[in-house]
mmCIF file of C-alpha atoms and ligand atoms in Angstrom:
data_model
loop_
_atom_site.group_PDB
_atom_site.id
_atom_site.type_symbol
_atom_site.label_atom_id
_atom_site.label_comp_id
_atom_site.label_asym_id
_atom_site.label_seq_id
_atom_site.Cartn_x
_atom_site.Cartn_y
_atom_site.Cartn_z
ATOM 1 C CA MET A 1 16.149 -6.006 -5.997
ATOM 2 C CA ILE A 2 13.546 -5.880 -8.749
ATOM 3 C CA GLN A 3 14.898 -6.424 -12.242
ATOM 4 C CA HIS A 4 11.882 -6.240 -14.385
ATOM 5 C CA ALA A 5 8.530 -4.637 -13.813
ATOM 6 C CA ASP A 6 5.653 -4.403 -16.434
ATOM 7 C CA PHE A 7 2.284 -2.712 -16.265
ATOM 8 C CA VAL A 8 -0.431 -5.406 -16.732
ATOM 9 C CA ILE A 9 -4.008 -3.954 -16.422
ATOM 10 C CA SER A 10 -5.996 -1.335 -14.772
ATOM 11 C CA SER A 11 -9.326 -2.926 -13.437
ATOM 12 C CA PRO A 12 -12.367 -1.211 -12.173
ATOM 13 C CA ASP A 13 -13.353 -4.174 -10.040
ATOM 14 C CA VAL A 14 -11.855 -7.304 -8.445
ATOM 15 C CA ALA A 15 -13.783 -9.282 -10.892
ATOM 16 C CA MET A 16 -11.841 -8.026 -13.697
ATOM 17 C CA CYS A 17 -8.376 -8.615 -12.064
ATOM 18 C CA PRO A 18 -5.932 -11.002 -13.774
ATOM 19 C CA LYS A 19 -6.770 -14.736 -13.455
ATOM 20 C CA SER A 20 -3.089 -15.554 -12.858
ATOM 21 C CA THR A 21 -2.223 -17.392 -9.433
ATOM 22 C CA LEU A 22 0.964 -15.406 -8.836
ATOM 23 C CA PRO A 23 1.286 -14.055 -5.207
ATOM 24 C CA GLU A 24 0.207 -10.418 -4.973
ATOM 25 C CA TYR A 25 0.973 -7.749 -2.628
ATOM 26 C CA ALA A 26 -0.919 -4.406 -2.654
ATOM 27 C CA PHE A 27 -0.328 -0.941 -1.527
ATOM 28 C CA ILE A 28 -3.145 1.064 0.058
ATOM 29 C CA GLY A 29 -3.555 4.176 2.263
ATOM 30 C CA ARG A 30 -4.858 7.570 2.177
ATOM 31 C CA SER A 31 -4.841 9.573 -1.115
ATOM 32 C CA ASN A 32 -1.348 11.358 -1.601
ATOM 33 C CA VAL A 33 0.381 9.307 0.870
ATOM 34 C CA GLY A 34 2.813 8.022 -1.688
ATOM 35 C CA LYS A 35 1.626 4.533 -2.895
ATOM 36 C CA SER A 36 2.196 5.103 -6.624
ATOM 37 C CA SER A 37 5.524 6.845 -6.064
ATOM 38 C CA LEU A 38 6.847 3.746 -3.758
ATOM 39 C CA ILE A 39 5.945 1.433 -6.478
ATOM 40 C CA ASN A 40 7.987 3.447 -8.854
ATOM 41 C CA MET A 41 10.952 3.625 -6.443
ATOM 42 C CA LEU A 42 10.908 -0.053 -5.932
ATOM 43 C CA CYS A 43 10.655 -0.772 -9.632
ATOM 44 C CA HIS A 44 13.345 1.962 -10.501
ATOM 45 C CA ASN A 45 11.012 3.530 -13.111
ATOM 46 C CA PRO A 46 9.594 6.892 -12.242
ATOM 47 C CA LYS A 47 6.837 6.492 -15.026
ATOM 48 C CA LEU A 48 5.506 3.213 -14.233
ATOM 49 C CA ALA A 49 2.630 4.167 -11.800
ATOM 50 C CA LYS A 50 1.194 7.480 -12.328
ATOM 51 C CA THR A 51 1.679 10.054 -9.501
ATOM 52 C CA SER A 52 0.486 13.583 -8.760
ATOM 53 C CA GLN A 53 1.085 16.245 -6.354
ATOM 54 C CA LYS A 54 -2.962 16.399 -5.943
ATOM 55 C CA PRO A 55 -4.619 13.662 -4.254
ATOM 56 C CA GLY A 56 -7.105 11.300 -6.155
ATOM 57 C CA LYS A 57 -4.791 10.294 -8.904
ATOM 58 C CA THR A 58 -5.077 6.638 -8.870
ATOM 59 C CA LEU A 59 -8.577 5.618 -9.465
ATOM 60 C CA LEU A 60 -8.457 1.886 -10.447
ATOM 61 C CA ILE A 61 -6.685 -1.286 -9.333
ATOM 62 C CA ASN A 62 -3.565 -1.317 -11.227
ATOM 63 C CA HIS A 63 -1.420 -4.614 -11.528
ATOM 64 C CA PHE A 64 2.220 -4.594 -12.175
ATOM 65 C CA LEU A 65 4.048 -7.839 -12.993
ATOM 66 C CA ILE A 66 7.393 -8.220 -11.112
ATOM 67 C CA ASP A 67 10.256 -10.355 -12.542
ATOM 68 C CA ASN A 68 7.476 -12.702 -13.986
ATOM 69 C CA LYS A 69 7.000 -13.954 -10.267
ATOM 70 C CA TRP A 70 4.678 -12.018 -8.573
ATOM 71 C CA HIS A 71 2.166 -8.891 -8.783
ATOM 72 C CA LEU A 72 2.566 -5.677 -7.062
ATOM 73 C CA VAL A 73 -0.721 -3.750 -7.073
ATOM 74 C CA ASP A 74 -1.434 0.075 -6.861
ATOM 75 C CA LEU A 75 -4.825 0.828 -5.324
ATOM 76 C CA PRO A 76 -6.729 4.153 -5.341
ATOM 77 C CA GLY A 77 -6.395 6.071 -2.004
ATOM 78 C CA TYR A 78 -9.147 6.310 0.612
ATOM 79 C CA GLY A 79 -10.419 9.235 2.540
ATOM 80 C CA PHE A 80 -10.023 11.994 -0.206
ATOM 81 C CA ALA A 81 -12.752 14.578 0.952
ATOM 82 C CA GLN A 82 -12.841 16.438 -2.272
ATOM 83 C CA THR A 83 -13.931 13.733 -4.636
ATOM 84 C CA GLY A 84 -17.916 13.480 -4.331
ATOM 85 C CA GLN A 85 -19.705 11.473 -1.950
ATOM 86 C CA LYS A 86 -20.737 9.057 -4.673
ATOM 87 C CA GLN A 87 -17.211 8.474 -6.159
ATOM 88 C CA ARG A 88 -15.925 8.083 -2.613
ATOM 89 C CA GLU A 89 -18.527 5.443 -1.988
ATOM 90 C CA GLN A 90 -17.473 3.687 -5.113
ATOM 91 C CA LEU A 91 -13.837 3.618 -4.322
ATOM 92 C CA ARG A 92 -14.532 2.336 -0.699
ATOM 93 C CA LYS A 93 -16.547 -0.594 -2.423
ATOM 94 C CA MET A 94 -13.648 -1.274 -4.887
ATOM 95 C CA ILE A 95 -11.061 -1.306 -2.123
ATOM 96 C CA GLU A 96 -13.079 -3.442 0.095
ATOM 97 C CA ARG A 97 -14.114 -5.940 -2.462
ATOM 98 C CA TYR A 98 -10.488 -6.292 -3.553
ATOM 99 C CA CYS A 99 -9.377 -6.784 0.088
ATOM 100 C CA LEU A 100 -11.984 -9.399 0.863
ATOM 101 C CA LEU A 101 -12.116 -11.332 -2.571
ATOM 102 C CA ARG A 102 -8.738 -11.273 -4.164
ATOM 103 C CA GLU A 103 -7.610 -14.903 -3.207
ATOM 104 C CA GLN A 104 -4.134 -14.233 -4.794
ATOM 105 C CA LEU A 105 -3.491 -11.259 -2.190
ATOM 106 C CA VAL A 106 -0.797 -12.387 0.127
ATOM 107 C CA SER A 107 -0.400 -9.203 2.167
ATOM 108 C CA LEU A 108 -1.413 -5.619 1.957
ATOM 109 C CA PHE A 109 0.804 -2.662 2.859
ATOM 110 C CA VAL A 110 -0.849 0.248 4.541
ATOM 111 C CA LEU A 111 0.952 3.387 3.933
ATOM 112 C CA VAL A 112 0.958 6.159 6.364
ATOM 113 C CA ASP A 113 2.743 9.547 6.280
ATOM 114 C CA CYS A 114 5.561 9.544 8.843
ATOM 115 C CA ARG A 115 5.036 13.210 9.611
ATOM 116 C CA LEU A 116 1.553 12.838 10.866
ATOM 117 C CA ALA A 117 0.161 11.496 14.240
ATOM 118 C CA PRO A 118 -1.898 8.349 13.885
ATOM 119 C CA GLN A 119 -4.903 9.118 11.810
ATOM 120 C CA LYS A 120 -8.383 7.876 12.747
ATOM 121 C CA ILE A 121 -9.254 6.725 9.191
ATOM 122 C CA ASP A 122 -6.044 4.654 8.937
ATOM 123 C CA LEU A 123 -6.594 2.975 12.463
ATOM 124 C CA GLU A 124 -10.225 2.129 11.563
ATOM 125 C CA PHE A 125 -9.119 0.743 8.215
ATOM 126 C CA MET A 126 -6.519 -1.591 10.127
ATOM 127 C CA THR A 127 -9.096 -2.665 12.604
ATOM 128 C CA TRP A 128 -11.359 -3.548 9.570
ATOM 129 C CA LEU A 129 -8.473 -5.457 8.100
ATOM 130 C CA GLY A 130 -7.989 -7.179 11.450
ATOM 131 C CA GLU A 131 -11.675 -8.032 11.831
ATOM 132 C CA ASN A 132 -11.530 -9.607 8.311
ATOM 133 C CA GLU A 133 -8.338 -11.404 8.819
ATOM 134 C CA VAL A 134 -6.702 -9.533 5.990
ATOM 135 C CA PRO A 135 -2.726 -9.614 6.757
ATOM 136 C CA PHE A 136 -1.028 -6.146 6.395
ATOM 137 C CA ALA A 137 2.227 -4.484 7.108
ATOM 138 C CA ILE A 138 2.561 -0.852 7.759
ATOM 139 C CA VAL A 139 4.824 1.411 5.731
ATOM 140 C CA PHE A 140 5.809 4.870 6.744
ATOM 141 C CA THR A 141 6.210 7.125 3.639
ATOM 142 C CA LYS A 142 8.146 10.319 3.020
ATOM 143 C CA ALA A 143 10.823 9.798 5.553
ATOM 144 C CA ASP A 144 13.233 12.227 3.745
ATOM 145 C CA LYS A 145 10.655 14.986 4.991
ATOM 146 C CA VAL A 146 11.631 14.779 8.727
ATOM 147 C CA GLY A 147 14.802 14.522 10.605
ATOM 148 C CA LYS A 148 16.025 11.249 12.207
ATOM 149 C CA GLY A 149 14.824 12.290 15.584
ATOM 150 C CA ARG A 150 11.303 13.328 14.817
ATOM 151 C CA LEU A 151 11.075 10.150 12.664
ATOM 152 C CA SER A 152 11.840 7.797 15.450
ATOM 153 C CA GLU A 153 9.707 9.730 17.883
ATOM 154 C CA ASN A 154 6.540 9.486 15.347
ATOM 155 C CA VAL A 155 7.300 5.805 14.605
ATOM 156 C CA GLY A 156 7.629 5.046 18.268
ATOM 157 C CA ALA A 157 4.316 6.932 19.213
ATOM 158 C CA TYR A 158 2.524 5.112 16.378
ATOM 159 C CA LYS A 159 3.599 1.850 17.769
ATOM 160 C CA GLN A 160 2.287 2.757 21.213
ATOM 161 C CA THR A 161 -1.209 3.897 19.773
ATOM 162 C CA LEU A 162 -1.209 0.438 17.827
ATOM 163 C CA LEU A 163 -0.450 -1.430 21.075
ATOM 164 C CA GLN A 164 -3.584 0.153 22.715
ATOM 165 C CA THR A 165 -5.764 -2.046 20.591
ATOM 166 C CA TRP A 166 -3.513 -4.710 18.907
ATOM 167 C CA GLU A 167 -1.792 -7.296 20.933
ATOM 168 C CA GLU A 168 1.182 -7.735 18.567
ATOM 169 C CA LEU A 169 2.642 -5.127 16.140
ATOM 170 C CA PRO A 170 2.466 -5.812 12.404
ATOM 171 C CA PRO A 171 5.831 -5.666 10.298
ATOM 172 C CA ILE A 172 6.925 -2.083 9.997
ATOM 173 C CA PHE A 173 8.898 -0.436 7.279
ATOM 174 C CA ILE A 174 10.205 3.066 6.848
ATOM 175 C CA THR A 175 10.635 4.414 3.254
ATOM 176 C CA SER A 176 11.353 7.284 1.139
ATOM 177 C CA ALA A 177 10.443 7.219 -2.436
ATOM 178 C CA GLU A 178 12.609 10.323 -2.877
ATOM 179 C CA LYS A 179 15.890 8.754 -1.418
ATOM 180 C CA GLY A 180 15.305 4.987 -1.795
ATOM 181 C CA ASP A 181 15.111 4.264 1.996
ATOM 182 C CA GLY A 182 13.349 0.915 2.665
ATOM 183 C CA GLU A 183 13.841 -0.726 -0.713
ATOM 184 C CA THR A 184 15.974 -3.573 0.580
ATOM 185 C CA GLU A 185 13.832 -4.068 3.591
ATOM 186 C CA LEU A 186 10.551 -4.200 1.588
ATOM 187 C CA ILE A 187 11.788 -6.352 -1.066
ATOM 188 C CA ASN A 188 13.477 -8.882 1.305
ATOM 189 C CA TYR A 189 10.330 -9.131 3.196
ATOM 190 C CA ILE A 190 8.342 -9.946 0.069
ATOM 191 C CA GLU A 191 10.844 -12.183 -1.464
ATOM 192 C CA SER A 192 11.006 -14.190 1.904
ATOM 193 C CA ILE A 193 7.204 -14.693 2.026
ATOM 194 C CA ASN A 194 7.494 -15.645 -1.730
ATOM 195 C CA ALA A 195 10.242 -18.316 -0.659
ATOM 196 C CA ASP A 196 8.067 -19.585 2.040
ATOM 197 C CA LEU A 197 5.242 -20.051 -0.459
ATOM 198 C CA GLY A 198 7.532 -22.050 -2.751
ATOM 199 C CA LYS A 199 7.262 -19.362 -5.447
HETATM 200 P P1 GTP B 1 -3.303 8.744 -4.882
HETATM 201 O O1 GTP B 1 -3.065 7.883 -6.084
HETATM 202 O O2 GTP B 1 -3.911 10.102 -5.240
HETATM 203 O O3 GTP B 1 -4.000 7.969 -3.812
HETATM 204 O O4 GTP B 1 -1.960 8.983 -4.248
HETATM 205 P P2 GTP B 1 -0.846 8.141 -3.867
HETATM 206 O O5 GTP B 1 -0.748 7.698 -2.531
HETATM 207 O O6 GTP B 1 -0.364 7.208 -5.109
HETATM 208 O O7 GTP B 1 0.631 9.387 -3.996
HETATM 209 P P3 GTP B 1 1.635 9.637 -5.022
HETATM 210 O O8 GTP B 1 2.622 8.622 -5.213
HETATM 211 O O9 GTP B 1 0.954 10.147 -6.398
HETATM 212 O O10 GTP B 1 2.395 10.928 -4.427
HETATM 213 C C1 GTP B 1 1.631 12.011 -3.817
HETATM 214 C C2 GTP B 1 2.694 13.216 -3.746
HETATM 215 O O11 GTP B 1 3.681 12.980 -2.717
HETATM 216 C C3 GTP B 1 3.671 13.475 -5.067
HETATM 217 O O12 GTP B 1 3.854 14.919 -5.361
HETATM 218 C C4 GTP B 1 4.916 12.739 -4.664
HETATM 219 O O13 GTP B 1 5.984 13.408 -5.474
HETATM 220 C C5 GTP B 1 4.981 12.973 -3.169
HETATM 221 N N1 GTP B 1 5.767 11.840 -2.522
HETATM 222 C C6 GTP B 1 5.592 10.480 -2.595
HETATM 223 N N2 GTP B 1 6.410 9.890 -1.753
HETATM 224 C C7 GTP B 1 7.198 10.629 -1.229
HETATM 225 C C8 GTP B 1 8.352 10.576 -0.579
HETATM 226 O O14 GTP B 1 8.950 9.653 -0.180
HETATM 227 N N3 GTP B 1 9.266 11.785 -0.335
HETATM 228 C C9 GTP B 1 8.779 13.069 -0.841
HETATM 229 N N4 GTP B 1 9.549 14.011 -0.526
HETATM 230 N N5 GTP B 1 7.518 13.103 -1.581
HETATM 231 C C10 GTP B 1 6.921 12.031 -1.906
HETATM 232 MG MG1 MG B 2 -1.553 6.707 -6.627
#
């Protein structure tokens, strides 16, 4: 479990991100999917990352230092239609540049709402990650909002959809920021990669 989490800096571009060589993991996904809430859940601090009921809250690249060993990064959401075309384009560039140029990035976590059928924008984003050889895992969010049966049906259907284009499934996690589900699994996964990296 995470013992200590500190906000480091908000950056408008990958070029301004911390120069540190610590391994880094970033949360990405559609606006309002629960990226910032999940970071707060994992860090046991509801005020660490700013959250909102309205989409479009996180607009910069936010670095958090975890246990002085690794960085957790909160990214702006993609695909939020009510922000203007210009801002949407700006955010898309910020996210793409971060994914492609951040050498410290070990893995992305693509968050998807467990209540929804696979969304085109998420599948396209994952395809783009694959084409650019950016490693990623999938994190289902808001598991507290559906029953167990519906949850496993939706996750099963999602896997089937992925297997239509992917040979292998990425690591998959099921989480609830509200209930704390998935904390152990996510942290163990990150810590095991850190251990492999000798960090
Ligand atoms: P942007 O920064 O706008 O891209 O959004 P985000 O992905 O960071 O979402 P955020 O964490 O701000 O959460 C959006 C809304 O979903 C908030 O009202 C949260 O309280 C709610 N939410 C997030 N995770 C969960 C969850 O696991 N369960 C429930 N019930 N609500 C959640
Ligand atoms: Mg956010």
